[in-house]
Amino acid sequence: LPFTEHVEELRQRSLHIVSLLALFSLLAFIEIKPIVHLLEIPVDNVKFFQLSPGEYFLETVKIALYAGIILTSPVFLSQLTFFIIPGLTSNEKNLILPLFFGSIILFFISLGFSYLCLIPAALKFFISYSSDVIEPLWSFSQYCDFILILFSTTGIAFQIPIFQIVLGILGIISGQTMLKLWKYVVLIAVIIGAVLTPSTDPITQILLSTAIILLYFLGAGILIVLKR
């Protein structure tokens, strides 16, 4: 296609993504109370407060926007895939579709891992650590920022196997070489776990570091199976 038609196609796909983002965010904002209750489940024994009259409102807008981004992410990846597929060879097409679905699956697994493992572990540590001397009374805004940051960083970390497979397919590094570097990976995983977690508790850092190490071995194993 001519360059102008590529630009027009990109504009139309971008318009669809933005429209869906606005729609999902609006629907999430309309039904924000169930979402807020869902976010508060990991700490049902803690009371929240707001420091200013509009703090809760602004935070719910942020939550709705994040919910819209999460719901729109599969559409964004699919539109991006459909945009670049016509320029790929048949072998490249056979590779990109599994990577696309694998990326989406890993992303939503990361959300479940954060919600069910990381967040409860971190909050339980903080509550138990100060239970004898301080009454837990938390800012709702800071609590939501903590959760949203943890969701985002974990989602990025869970894309490690996808990056590994891309590197292996491009011939930059093989699966066997990745396995040989496991000692360095463990050290890097510990550092990444400490950097990506918004809290300073060791439980969350250990859980995220362990997940990163397992994901790394998963990516290396897939490349070995593919003989890359």
PDB file of C-alpha atoms in Angstrom:
ATOM      1  CA  LEU A   1       0.000   0.000   0.000  1.00  0.00           C
ATOM      2  CA  PRO A   2       1.078   3.630  -0.502  1.00  0.00           C
ATOM      3  CA  PHE A   3       2.458   5.423   2.534  1.00  0.00           C
ATOM      4  CA  THR A   4      -0.633   7.608   2.860  1.00  0.00           C
ATOM      5  CA  GLU A   5      -2.883   4.538   3.066  1.00  0.00           C
ATOM      6  CA  HIS A   6      -0.683   3.064   5.785  1.00  0.00           C
ATOM      7  CA  VAL A   7      -1.034   6.314   7.709  1.00  0.00           C
ATOM      8  CA  GLU A   8      -4.809   6.271   7.238  1.00  0.00           C
ATOM      9  CA  GLU A   9      -5.020   2.660   8.403  1.00  0.00           C
ATOM     10  CA  LEU A  10      -2.929   3.493  11.463  1.00  0.00           C
ATOM     11  CA  ARG A  11      -5.161   6.481  12.198  1.00  0.00           C
ATOM     12  CA  GLN A  12      -8.334   4.378  12.003  1.00  0.00           C
ATOM     13  CA  ARG A  13      -6.912   1.650  14.228  1.00  0.00           C
ATOM     14  CA  SER A  14      -5.709   4.250  16.737  1.00  0.00           C
ATOM     15  CA  LEU A  15      -9.169   5.828  16.728  1.00  0.00           C
ATOM     16  CA  HIS A  16     -10.757   2.438  17.491  1.00  0.00           C
ATOM     17  CA  ILE A  17      -8.359   1.861  20.385  1.00  0.00           C
ATOM     18  CA  VAL A  18      -8.923   5.326  21.875  1.00  0.00           C
ATOM     19  CA  SER A  19     -12.704   4.950  21.509  1.00  0.00           C
ATOM     20  CA  LEU A  20     -12.677   1.580  23.287  1.00  0.00           C
ATOM     21  CA  LEU A  21     -10.388   2.977  25.986  1.00  0.00           C
ATOM     22  CA  ALA A  22     -12.814   5.825  26.619  1.00  0.00           C
ATOM     23  CA  LEU A  23     -15.787   3.428  26.617  1.00  0.00           C
ATOM     24  CA  PHE A  24     -14.225   0.895  29.011  1.00  0.00           C
ATOM     25  CA  SER A  25     -12.981   3.661  31.315  1.00  0.00           C
ATOM     26  CA  LEU A  26     -16.450   5.221  31.392  1.00  0.00           C
ATOM     27  CA  LEU A  27     -18.098   1.872  32.173  1.00  0.00           C
ATOM     28  CA  ALA A  28     -15.531   1.224  34.907  1.00  0.00           C
ATOM     29  CA  PHE A  29     -16.181   4.665  36.394  1.00  0.00           C
ATOM     30  CA  ILE A  30     -19.941   4.053  36.392  1.00  0.00           C
ATOM     31  CA  GLU A  31     -19.398   0.773  38.268  1.00  0.00           C
ATOM     32  CA  ILE A  32     -16.480   2.045  40.337  1.00  0.00           C
ATOM     33  CA  LYS A  33     -17.782   0.996  43.764  1.00  0.00           C
ATOM     34  CA  PRO A  34     -17.556  -2.786  43.094  1.00  0.00           C
ATOM     35  CA  ILE A  35     -14.045  -2.244  41.714  1.00  0.00           C
ATOM     36  CA  VAL A  36     -13.022  -0.296  44.823  1.00  0.00           C
ATOM     37  CA  HIS A  37     -14.463  -3.033  47.064  1.00  0.00           C
ATOM     38  CA  LEU A  38     -12.492  -5.585  45.033  1.00  0.00           C
ATOM     39  CA  LEU A  39      -9.274  -3.644  45.570  1.00  0.00           C
ATOM     40  CA  GLU A  40      -9.949  -3.407  49.301  1.00  0.00           C
ATOM     41  CA  ILE A  41     -10.484  -7.151  49.798  1.00  0.00           C
ATOM     42  CA  PRO A  42      -6.784  -7.907  50.549  1.00  0.00           C
ATOM     43  CA  VAL A  43      -6.991  -5.544  53.572  1.00  0.00           C
ATOM     44  CA  ASP A  44     -10.537  -5.867  54.871  1.00  0.00           C
ATOM     45  CA  ASN A  45      -9.351  -5.105  58.426  1.00  0.00           C
ATOM     46  CA  VAL A  46      -7.894  -1.662  57.595  1.00  0.00           C
ATOM     47  CA  LYS A  47      -9.766   1.637  57.536  1.00  0.00           C
ATOM     48  CA  PHE A  48      -9.085   4.115  54.749  1.00  0.00           C
ATOM     49  CA  PHE A  49      -9.316   7.912  54.798  1.00  0.00           C
ATOM     50  CA  GLN A  50      -9.008  10.765  52.318  1.00  0.00           C
ATOM     51  CA  LEU A  51      -6.888  13.839  52.984  1.00  0.00           C
ATOM     52  CA  SER A  52      -8.974  16.233  50.863  1.00  0.00           C
ATOM     53  CA  PRO A  53     -12.607  16.379  49.680  1.00  0.00           C
ATOM     54  CA  GLY A  54     -11.761  15.488  46.078  1.00  0.00           C
ATOM     55  CA  GLU A  55      -9.118  12.847  46.732  1.00  0.00           C
ATOM     56  CA  TYR A  56     -11.440   9.849  46.477  1.00  0.00           C
ATOM     57  CA  PHE A  57     -13.043  11.192  43.297  1.00  0.00           C
ATOM     58  CA  LEU A  58      -9.684  11.748  41.576  1.00  0.00           C
ATOM     59  CA  GLU A  59      -8.489   8.330  42.668  1.00  0.00           C
ATOM     60  CA  THR A  60     -11.592   6.625  41.262  1.00  0.00           C
ATOM     61  CA  VAL A  61     -10.976   8.401  37.939  1.00  0.00           C
ATOM     62  CA  LYS A  62      -7.431   7.004  37.961  1.00  0.00           C
ATOM     63  CA  ILE A  63      -8.702   3.513  38.801  1.00  0.00           C
ATOM     64  CA  ALA A  64     -11.267   3.691  35.995  1.00  0.00           C
ATOM     65  CA  LEU A  65      -8.563   4.764  33.544  1.00  0.00           C
ATOM     66  CA  TYR A  66      -6.292   1.888  34.588  1.00  0.00           C
ATOM     67  CA  ALA A  67      -9.214  -0.541  34.269  1.00  0.00           C
ATOM     68  CA  GLY A  68      -9.867   0.822  30.775  1.00  0.00           C
ATOM     69  CA  ILE A  69      -6.214   0.346  29.826  1.00  0.00           C
ATOM     70  CA  ILE A  70      -6.227  -3.248  31.095  1.00  0.00           C
ATOM     71  CA  LEU A  71      -9.422  -4.107  29.217  1.00  0.00           C
ATOM     72  CA  THR A  72      -8.203  -2.378  26.064  1.00  0.00           C
ATOM     73  CA  SER A  73      -4.722  -3.930  26.062  1.00  0.00           C
ATOM     74  CA  PRO A  74      -5.757  -7.106  24.151  1.00  0.00           C
ATOM     75  CA  VAL A  75      -7.449  -4.926  21.522  1.00  0.00           C
ATOM     76  CA  PHE A  76      -4.348  -2.720  21.282  1.00  0.00           C
ATOM     77  CA  LEU A  77      -2.077  -5.726  20.746  1.00  0.00           C
ATOM     78  CA  SER A  78      -4.461  -7.261  18.215  1.00  0.00           C
ATOM     79  CA  GLN A  79      -4.706  -4.014  16.225  1.00  0.00           C
ATOM     80  CA  LEU A  80      -0.926  -3.696  16.248  1.00  0.00           C
ATOM     81  CA  THR A  81      -0.600  -7.301  15.096  1.00  0.00           C
ATOM     82  CA  PHE A  82      -3.109  -6.860  12.266  1.00  0.00           C
ATOM     83  CA  PHE A  83      -1.277  -3.712  11.175  1.00  0.00           C
ATOM     84  CA  ILE A  84       2.125  -5.385  10.808  1.00  0.00           C
ATOM     85  CA  ILE A  85       1.002  -8.868   9.638  1.00  0.00           C
ATOM     86  CA  PRO A  86       0.642  -7.915   5.914  1.00  0.00           C
ATOM     87  CA  GLY A  87       4.349  -7.071   5.822  1.00  0.00           C
ATOM     88  CA  LEU A  88       5.486 -10.374   7.330  1.00  0.00           C
ATOM     89  CA  THR A  89       6.475 -13.636   5.702  1.00  0.00           C
ATOM     90  CA  SER A  90       4.494 -16.830   6.350  1.00  0.00           C
ATOM     91  CA  ASN A  91       7.098 -18.081   8.861  1.00  0.00           C
ATOM     92  CA  GLU A  92       7.058 -14.767  10.709  1.00  0.00           C
ATOM     93  CA  LYS A  93       3.263 -14.869  10.852  1.00  0.00           C
ATOM     94  CA  ASN A  94       3.377 -18.340  12.412  1.00  0.00           C
ATOM     95  CA  LEU A  95       5.644 -16.963  15.144  1.00  0.00           C
ATOM     96  CA  ILE A  96       3.989 -13.652  15.922  1.00  0.00           C
ATOM     97  CA  LEU A  97       0.505 -15.017  16.610  1.00  0.00           C
ATOM     98  CA  PRO A  98       1.646 -17.404  19.411  1.00  0.00           C
ATOM     99  CA  LEU A  99       3.733 -14.554  20.847  1.00  0.00           C
ATOM    100  CA  PHE A 100       0.688 -12.286  20.760  1.00  0.00           C
ATOM    101  CA  PHE A 101      -1.555 -14.730  22.628  1.00  0.00           C
ATOM    102  CA  GLY A 102       1.260 -15.682  24.991  1.00  0.00           C
ATOM    103  CA  SER A 103       1.858 -12.042  25.889  1.00  0.00           C
ATOM    104  CA  ILE A 104      -1.822 -11.489  26.697  1.00  0.00           C
ATOM    105  CA  ILE A 105      -2.026 -14.680  28.791  1.00  0.00           C
ATOM    106  CA  LEU A 106       1.116 -13.773  30.747  1.00  0.00           C
ATOM    107  CA  PHE A 107      -0.197 -10.265  31.355  1.00  0.00           C
ATOM    108  CA  PHE A 108      -3.444 -11.453  32.900  1.00  0.00           C
ATOM    109  CA  ILE A 109      -1.604 -14.146  34.881  1.00  0.00           C
ATOM    110  CA  SER A 110       0.571 -11.344  36.268  1.00  0.00           C
ATOM    111  CA  LEU A 111      -2.546  -9.487  37.441  1.00  0.00           C
ATOM    112  CA  GLY A 112      -3.779 -12.590  39.250  1.00  0.00           C
ATOM    113  CA  PHE A 113      -0.339 -13.231  40.743  1.00  0.00           C
ATOM    114  CA  SER A 114      -0.153  -9.653  42.023  1.00  0.00           C
ATOM    115  CA  TYR A 115      -3.675  -9.674  43.435  1.00  0.00           C
ATOM    116  CA  LEU A 116      -3.579 -13.125  45.022  1.00  0.00           C
ATOM    117  CA  CYS A 117       0.071 -13.386  46.124  1.00  0.00           C
ATOM    118  CA  LEU A 118       2.126 -10.189  46.103  1.00  0.00           C
ATOM    119  CA  ILE A 119      -0.393  -7.696  47.472  1.00  0.00           C
ATOM    120  CA  PRO A 120      -1.700  -9.885  50.357  1.00  0.00           C
ATOM    121  CA  ALA A 121       1.860 -10.881  51.321  1.00  0.00           C
ATOM    122  CA  ALA A 122       3.099  -7.290  51.386  1.00  0.00           C
ATOM    123  CA  LEU A 123       0.079  -5.935  53.265  1.00  0.00           C
ATOM    124  CA  LYS A 124       0.109  -8.767  55.782  1.00  0.00           C
ATOM    125  CA  PHE A 125       3.767  -8.056  56.499  1.00  0.00           C
ATOM    126  CA  PHE A 126       3.155  -4.337  57.077  1.00  0.00           C
ATOM    127  CA  ILE A 127       0.077  -4.885  59.233  1.00  0.00           C
ATOM    128  CA  SER A 128       1.674  -7.567  61.414  1.00  0.00           C
ATOM    129  CA  TYR A 129       4.905  -5.591  61.767  1.00  0.00           C
ATOM    130  CA  SER A 130       3.147  -2.580  63.312  1.00  0.00           C
ATOM    131  CA  SER A 131       0.110  -4.259  64.880  1.00  0.00           C
ATOM    132  CA  ASP A 132       1.331  -3.889  68.484  1.00  0.00           C
ATOM    133  CA  VAL A 133       2.146  -0.186  68.367  1.00  0.00           C
ATOM    134  CA  ILE A 134       0.196   1.491  65.517  1.00  0.00           C
ATOM    135  CA  GLU A 135      -3.452   1.382  64.479  1.00  0.00           C
ATOM    136  CA  PRO A 136      -3.657   0.711  60.702  1.00  0.00           C
ATOM    137  CA  LEU A 137      -5.291   3.777  59.139  1.00  0.00           C
ATOM    138  CA  TRP A 138      -4.188   4.211  55.532  1.00  0.00           C
ATOM    139  CA  SER A 139      -4.597   6.842  52.850  1.00  0.00           C
ATOM    140  CA  PHE A 140      -6.850   5.475  50.130  1.00  0.00           C
ATOM    141  CA  SER A 141      -4.889   7.331  47.450  1.00  0.00           C
ATOM    142  CA  GLN A 142      -1.522   5.944  48.537  1.00  0.00           C
ATOM    143  CA  TYR A 143      -2.968   2.440  48.891  1.00  0.00           C
ATOM    144  CA  CYS A 144      -4.345   2.508  45.341  1.00  0.00           C
ATOM    145  CA  ASP A 145      -1.071   3.901  43.988  1.00  0.00           C
ATOM    146  CA  PHE A 146       0.737   1.009  45.698  1.00  0.00           C
ATOM    147  CA  ILE A 147      -1.556  -1.558  44.069  1.00  0.00           C
ATOM    148  CA  LEU A 148      -1.524   0.031  40.612  1.00  0.00           C
ATOM    149  CA  ILE A 149       2.281   0.295  40.593  1.00  0.00           C
ATOM    150  CA  LEU A 150       2.569  -3.339  41.650  1.00  0.00           C
ATOM    151  CA  PHE A 151       0.165  -4.393  38.886  1.00  0.00           C
ATOM    152  CA  SER A 152       2.162  -2.443  36.281  1.00  0.00           C
ATOM    153  CA  THR A 153       5.630  -3.610  37.303  1.00  0.00           C
ATOM    154  CA  THR A 154       4.561  -7.240  37.615  1.00  0.00           C
ATOM    155  CA  GLY A 155       2.876  -7.078  34.216  1.00  0.00           C
ATOM    156  CA  ILE A 156       6.150  -5.889  32.684  1.00  0.00           C
ATOM    157  CA  ALA A 157       8.182  -8.547  34.504  1.00  0.00           C
ATOM    158  CA  PHE A 158       5.905 -11.319  33.249  1.00  0.00           C
ATOM    159  CA  GLN A 159       6.776 -10.422  29.638  1.00  0.00           C
ATOM    160  CA  ILE A 160      10.321 -11.748  30.136  1.00  0.00           C
ATOM    161  CA  PRO A 161       9.673 -15.069  28.276  1.00  0.00           C
ATOM    162  CA  ILE A 162       8.322 -13.112  25.295  1.00  0.00           C
ATOM    163  CA  PHE A 163      11.491 -10.988  25.142  1.00  0.00           C
ATOM    164  CA  GLN A 164      13.615 -14.127  25.426  1.00  0.00           C
ATOM    165  CA  ILE A 165      11.803 -15.853  22.581  1.00  0.00           C
ATOM    166  CA  VAL A 166      12.164 -12.782  20.365  1.00  0.00           C
ATOM    167  CA  LEU A 167      15.917 -12.672  21.094  1.00  0.00           C
ATOM    168  CA  GLY A 168      16.207 -16.389  20.342  1.00  0.00           C
ATOM    169  CA  ILE A 169      14.277 -16.118  17.080  1.00  0.00           C
ATOM    170  CA  LEU A 170      16.463 -13.212  15.969  1.00  0.00           C
ATOM    171  CA  GLY A 171      19.527 -15.347  16.707  1.00  0.00           C
ATOM    172  CA  ILE A 172      20.937 -12.930  19.280  1.00  0.00           C
ATOM    173  CA  ILE A 173      21.179 -15.556  22.036  1.00  0.00           C
ATOM    174  CA  SER A 174      20.214 -19.233  22.258  1.00  0.00           C
ATOM    175  CA  GLY A 175      18.229 -21.080  24.891  1.00  0.00           C
ATOM    176  CA  GLN A 176      21.279 -23.130  25.881  1.00  0.00           C
ATOM    177  CA  THR A 177      23.306 -19.968  26.439  1.00  0.00           C
ATOM    178  CA  MET A 178      20.497 -18.531  28.570  1.00  0.00           C
ATOM    179  CA  LEU A 179      20.593 -21.602  30.811  1.00  0.00           C
ATOM    180  CA  LYS A 180      24.343 -21.258  31.240  1.00  0.00           C
ATOM    181  CA  LEU A 181      23.839 -17.713  32.528  1.00  0.00           C
ATOM    182  CA  TRP A 182      21.422 -18.753  35.280  1.00  0.00           C
ATOM    183  CA  LYS A 183      23.703 -17.605  38.125  1.00  0.00           C
ATOM    184  CA  TYR A 184      23.750 -14.051  36.793  1.00  0.00           C
ATOM    185  CA  VAL A 185      20.018 -14.211  36.167  1.00  0.00           C
ATOM    186  CA  VAL A 186      19.353 -15.065  39.820  1.00  0.00           C
ATOM    187  CA  LEU A 187      21.360 -12.024  40.923  1.00  0.00           C
ATOM    188  CA  ILE A 188      19.637  -9.759  38.392  1.00  0.00           C
ATOM    189  CA  ALA A 189      16.226 -11.146  39.395  1.00  0.00           C
ATOM    190  CA  VAL A 190      16.855 -10.240  43.027  1.00  0.00           C
ATOM    191  CA  ILE A 191      17.848  -6.716  41.998  1.00  0.00           C
ATOM    192  CA  ILE A 192      14.825  -6.365  39.713  1.00  0.00           C
ATOM    193  CA  GLY A 193      12.538  -7.671  42.450  1.00  0.00           C
ATOM    194  CA  ALA A 194      13.894  -5.047  44.837  1.00  0.00           C
ATOM    195  CA  VAL A 195      13.577  -2.243  42.270  1.00  0.00           C
ATOM    196  CA  LEU A 196      10.150  -3.070  40.853  1.00  0.00           C
ATOM    197  CA  THR A 197       8.316  -3.661  44.118  1.00  0.00           C
ATOM    198  CA  PRO A 198       6.974  -0.361  45.520  1.00  0.00           C
ATOM    199  CA  SER A 199       7.286  -1.685  49.087  1.00  0.00           C
ATOM    200  CA  THR A 200      10.419  -2.490  51.068  1.00  0.00           C
ATOM    201  CA  ASP A 201       9.233  -5.773  52.599  1.00  0.00           C
ATOM    202  CA  PRO A 202      11.337  -8.874  51.836  1.00  0.00           C
ATOM    203  CA  ILE A 203       8.326 -11.167  51.237  1.00  0.00           C
ATOM    204  CA  THR A 204       7.118  -9.278  48.151  1.00  0.00           C
ATOM    205  CA  GLN A 205      10.644  -8.981  46.771  1.00  0.00           C
ATOM    206  CA  ILE A 206      11.301 -12.705  47.222  1.00  0.00           C
ATOM    207  CA  LEU A 207       7.998 -13.666  45.565  1.00  0.00           C
ATOM    208  CA  LEU A 208       8.579 -11.397  42.563  1.00  0.00           C
ATOM    209  CA  SER A 209      12.228 -12.469  42.212  1.00  0.00           C
ATOM    210  CA  THR A 210      11.201 -16.141  42.291  1.00  0.00           C
ATOM    211  CA  ALA A 211       8.553 -15.519  39.644  1.00  0.00           C
ATOM    212  CA  ILE A 212      11.098 -13.763  37.423  1.00  0.00           C
ATOM    213  CA  ILE A 213      13.548 -16.680  37.735  1.00  0.00           C
ATOM    214  CA  LEU A 214      10.853 -19.235  36.880  1.00  0.00           C
ATOM    215  CA  LEU A 215       9.706 -17.147  33.903  1.00  0.00           C
ATOM    216  CA  TYR A 216      13.302 -16.904  32.684  1.00  0.00           C
ATOM    217  CA  PHE A 217      13.708 -20.686  32.776  1.00  0.00           C
ATOM    218  CA  LEU A 218      10.359 -21.000  30.990  1.00  0.00           C
ATOM    219  CA  GLY A 219      11.545 -18.754  28.176  1.00  0.00           C
ATOM    220  CA  ALA A 220      14.852 -20.608  27.887  1.00  0.00           C
ATOM    221  CA  GLY A 221      13.056 -23.948  27.892  1.00  0.00           C
ATOM    222  CA  ILE A 222      10.730 -22.867  25.090  1.00  0.00           C
ATOM    223  CA  LEU A 223      13.716 -21.803  22.975  1.00  0.00           C
ATOM    224  CA  ILE A 224      15.413 -25.166  23.577  1.00  0.00           C
ATOM    225  CA  VAL A 225      12.253 -26.983  22.489  1.00  0.00           C
ATOM    226  CA  LEU A 226      12.159 -24.771  19.364  1.00  0.00           C
ATOM    227  CA  LYS A 227      15.884 -25.544  18.848  1.00  0.00           C
ATOM    228  CA  ARG A 228      16.794 -21.877  18.907  1.00  0.00           C
TER     229      ARG A 228
END
